Amino acid sequence: MQNAPDKAAVDQSSSQLGLAVLMAVTAMISVQLGAALARPAMDSFGPFAVTWGRLAWAAILLWLVVRPDIRSYRSRDLAAALALGATIAVMTLTFYLAIMRVPLGLVVAIEFLGPLGVAAFGFARSWRLIWLVLAFAGVLLLVRNLERWTIDPLGLVFALAAGTGWGTYIVLNKRVGSAFKGLDGLAISFVAAALIATPFGLHEAGLSLPGGLVVQTIGLAVLTPLLPYVLEMQALRRLPSATFGILMSAEPGIGALAGYLILHEPLSPQQITGIACVICASVGATISART
């Protein structure tokens, strides 16, 4: 018979697990909702200006809350945080350039080649590489039919670049997460990302700061990247990596739903099948890595 302390520990563990799952799901919804809602602002001010605005707000807000003591960290750890910031800047800029040309759900699915590519390095020459093959087949269904390309080729290039950034982000985030306490590393990385995006944003904004851009991007910054990045970091501290990976596999489907409901971006049956292949490949790769 289970004693009272053991039962309390199990209940607390279940509560923590449920909270972590809620955090992960909320992060995914926030990312895709923020991406979809950013489209009108990007049509008005341009993708570079909007990306710069949301990264700048995210950096300011997180820095004010966290107030990291830079002097307490080694130079090589700070270099890793700066590299993560550069990755966030490139990944974000290319992602928003991609969704200006390609439906949101397709961009997110194509992006998943980045994390799957990182996983593939751990598979070596094993049978688990079948998941990467399935993902490539899914992406092929997204971008081409028997006669022609079904999406904008330049948008595809931007989506692939964002996926490369996502894979790099995973590697660097693990390094920064282990070197910094709390959210210190993320705060430093956001500042670096905002500074890198500044010249691109200022150029597109005509070396001015429109009031509408300032107002709209503060809300967008909370939706993406501030809220989801913080929630993901907290969720990873409570969830096994495999469980987190399986949950995140739903993101292409959430992106497709957000694109359909908010941006009115319909997908063909072939493209829906392609998204399903990418999701299955992500789930399969995550489970295979665990076993």
CSV table of C-alpha atoms in Angstrom, one decimal, residues 129-283:
chain,number,residue,atom,x,y,z
A,129,LEU,CA,17.7,7.3,-41.0
A,130,ILE,CA,14.4,6.2,-42.5
A,131,TRP,CA,12.8,9.0,-40.6
A,132,LEU,CA,14.9,11.6,-42.4
A,133,VAL,CA,14.0,10.0,-45.7
A,134,LEU,CA,10.3,10.2,-44.8
A,135,ALA,CA,10.7,13.9,-43.9
A,136,PHE,CA,12.4,14.6,-47.2
A,137,ALA,CA,9.6,12.8,-49.0
A,138,GLY,CA,7.1,14.9,-47.1
A,139,VAL,CA,8.8,18.1,-48.0
A,140,LEU,CA,8.9,17.0,-51.6
A,141,LEU,CA,5.1,16.6,-51.5
A,142,LEU,CA,4.9,20.1,-50.1
A,143,VAL,CA,6.9,21.8,-52.8
A,144,ARG,CA,6.4,20.0,-56.1
A,145,ASN,CA,3.9,17.9,-58.0
A,146,LEU,CA,4.5,15.9,-61.2
A,147,GLU,CA,4.4,19.1,-63.4
A,148,ARG,CA,5.9,22.0,-61.5
A,149,TRP,CA,7.0,23.6,-58.2
A,150,THR,CA,3.9,24.3,-56.1
A,151,ILE,CA,5.5,27.0,-54.0
A,152,ASP,CA,7.7,30.0,-54.6
A,153,PRO,CA,11.3,28.7,-55.0
A,154,LEU,CA,12.9,31.7,-53.2
A,155,GLY,CA,10.4,31.1,-50.3
A,156,LEU,CA,11.6,27.5,-50.2
A,157,VAL,CA,15.2,28.7,-49.9
A,158,PHE,CA,14.3,31.0,-47.0
A,159,ALA,CA,12.4,28.2,-45.3
A,160,LEU,CA,15.4,25.9,-45.6
A,161,ALA,CA,17.7,28.6,-44.2
A,162,ALA,CA,15.3,29.0,-41.3
A,163,GLY,CA,15.4,25.2,-40.8
A,164,THR,CA,19.2,25.3,-40.7
A,165,GLY,CA,19.0,28.1,-38.2
A,166,TRP,CA,16.6,26.0,-36.1
A,167,GLY,CA,19.0,23.0,-36.1
A,168,THR,CA,21.9,25.3,-35.0
A,169,TYR,CA,19.7,26.9,-32.4
A,170,ILE,CA,19.1,23.5,-30.8
A,171,VAL,CA,22.8,22.8,-30.5
A,172,LEU,CA,23.7,26.2,-29.2
A,173,ASN,CA,20.7,26.4,-26.8
A,174,LYS,CA,21.9,23.3,-25.1
A,175,ARG,CA,25.3,24.8,-24.6
A,176,VAL,CA,24.0,28.1,-23.4
A,177,GLY,CA,21.4,26.5,-21.1
A,178,SER,CA,24.1,24.6,-19.3
A,179,ALA,CA,26.4,27.5,-18.9
A,180,PHE,CA,24.0,30.2,-17.6
A,181,LYS,CA,21.7,30.3,-14.7
A,182,GLY,CA,18.0,31.0,-15.1
A,183,LEU,CA,17.2,33.1,-18.2
A,184,ASP,CA,20.5,35.0,-18.2
A,185,GLY,CA,21.8,33.4,-21.4
A,186,LEU,CA,18.6,33.9,-23.2
A,187,ALA,CA,18.5,37.6,-22.2
A,188,ILE,CA,22.0,38.1,-23.6
A,189,SER,CA,21.2,36.2,-26.8
A,190,PHE,CA,18.1,38.4,-27.4
A,191,VAL,CA,20.2,41.6,-27.1
A,192,ALA,CA,22.7,40.2,-29.6
A,193,ALA,CA,19.8,39.2,-32.0
A,194,ALA,CA,18.2,42.6,-31.7
A,195,LEU,CA,21.5,44.4,-32.5
A,196,ILE,CA,22.2,42.2,-35.5
A,197,ALA,CA,18.7,42.8,-36.9
A,198,THR,CA,18.9,46.6,-36.3
A,199,PRO,CA,20.6,47.7,-39.5
A,200,PHE,CA,18.2,45.6,-41.6
A,201,GLY,CA,15.2,46.9,-39.8
A,202,LEU,CA,16.3,50.6,-39.8
A,203,HIS,CA,17.1,50.3,-43.6
A,204,GLU,CA,13.6,48.9,-44.4
A,205,ALA,CA,11.9,51.5,-42.1
A,206,GLY,CA,13.7,54.3,-43.9
A,207,LEU,CA,16.0,55.2,-41.0
A,208,SER,CA,12.9,56.2,-39.0
A,209,LEU,CA,10.8,54.6,-36.2
A,210,PRO,CA,7.1,54.7,-37.2
A,211,GLY,CA,4.8,54.8,-34.2
A,212,GLY,CA,2.6,52.0,-35.6
A,213,LEU,CA,5.6,49.7,-35.8
A,214,VAL,CA,6.5,50.4,-32.2
A,215,VAL,CA,3.0,49.7,-31.0
A,216,GLN,CA,2.3,46.6,-33.1
A,217,THR,CA,5.6,44.9,-32.5
A,218,ILE,CA,5.5,45.0,-28.7
A,219,GLY,CA,2.5,42.7,-28.7
A,220,LEU,CA,4.1,40.5,-31.4
A,221,ALA,CA,7.3,40.3,-29.4
A,222,VAL,CA,5.4,38.8,-26.4
A,223,LEU,CA,3.8,36.2,-28.7
A,224,THR,CA,7.0,35.4,-30.5
A,225,PRO,CA,9.8,35.1,-29.4
A,226,LEU,CA,9.6,36.1,-25.7
A,227,LEU,CA,6.8,33.9,-24.4
A,228,PRO,CA,7.5,30.7,-26.3
A,229,TYR,CA,11.2,30.8,-25.7
A,230,VAL,CA,10.8,31.2,-22.0
A,231,LEU,CA,8.0,28.5,-21.9
A,232,GLU,CA,10.1,26.1,-23.9
A,233,MET,CA,13.1,26.5,-21.6
A,234,GLN,CA,10.9,26.0,-18.5
A,235,ALA,CA,9.2,23.0,-20.1
A,236,LEU,CA,12.5,21.3,-20.9
A,237,ARG,CA,13.5,21.5,-17.3
A,238,ARG,CA,10.4,19.4,-16.3
A,239,LEU,CA,10.0,17.1,-19.3
A,240,PRO,CA,12.2,14.3,-20.7
A,241,SER,CA,13.7,15.5,-24.0
A,242,ALA,CA,11.9,12.7,-25.9
A,243,THR,CA,8.5,13.7,-24.6
A,244,PHE,CA,9.2,17.3,-25.4
A,245,GLY,CA,10.3,16.3,-28.9
A,246,ILE,CA,7.1,14.4,-29.5
A,247,LEU,CA,5.0,17.3,-28.4
A,248,MET,CA,6.8,19.7,-30.6
A,249,SER,CA,6.2,17.4,-33.6
A,250,ALA,CA,2.6,18.8,-33.7
A,251,GLU,CA,3.9,22.3,-34.6
A,252,PRO,CA,3.6,21.9,-38.4
A,253,GLY,CA,-0.1,21.0,-37.9
A,254,ILE,CA,-0.6,24.0,-35.6
A,255,GLY,CA,1.0,26.2,-38.2
A,256,ALA,CA,-1.2,24.9,-41.0
A,257,LEU,CA,-4.3,25.5,-38.8
A,258,ALA,CA,-3.2,29.0,-37.9
A,259,GLY,CA,-2.5,29.8,-41.6
A,260,TYR,CA,-5.9,28.5,-42.6
A,261,LEU,CA,-7.9,30.2,-39.9
A,262,ILE,CA,-6.1,33.5,-39.7
A,263,LEU,CA,-4.5,34.0,-43.1
A,264,HIS,CA,-7.0,31.9,-45.2
A,265,GLU,CA,-4.2,29.8,-46.7
A,266,PRO,CA,-5.8,26.6,-48.0
A,267,LEU,CA,-3.6,23.5,-48.6
A,268,SER,CA,-4.0,20.8,-51.2
A,269,PRO,CA,-4.5,17.2,-50.2
A,270,GLN,CA,-1.0,16.5,-51.4
A,271,GLN,CA,0.4,19.2,-49.2
A,272,ILE,CA,-1.6,18.0,-46.2
A,273,THR,CA,-0.1,14.5,-46.8
A,274,GLY,CA,3.4,16.1,-46.9
A,275,ILE,CA,2.8,17.8,-43.5
A,276,ALA,CA,1.6,14.5,-42.1
A,277,CYS,CA,4.8,12.8,-43.3
A,278,VAL,CA,6.9,15.4,-41.6
A,279,ILE,CA,5.0,15.0,-38.3
A,280,CYS,CA,5.3,11.2,-38.4
A,281,ALA,CA,9.0,11.5,-39.2
A,282,SER,CA,9.5,13.8,-36.2
A,283,VAL,CA,7.6,11.6,-33.9
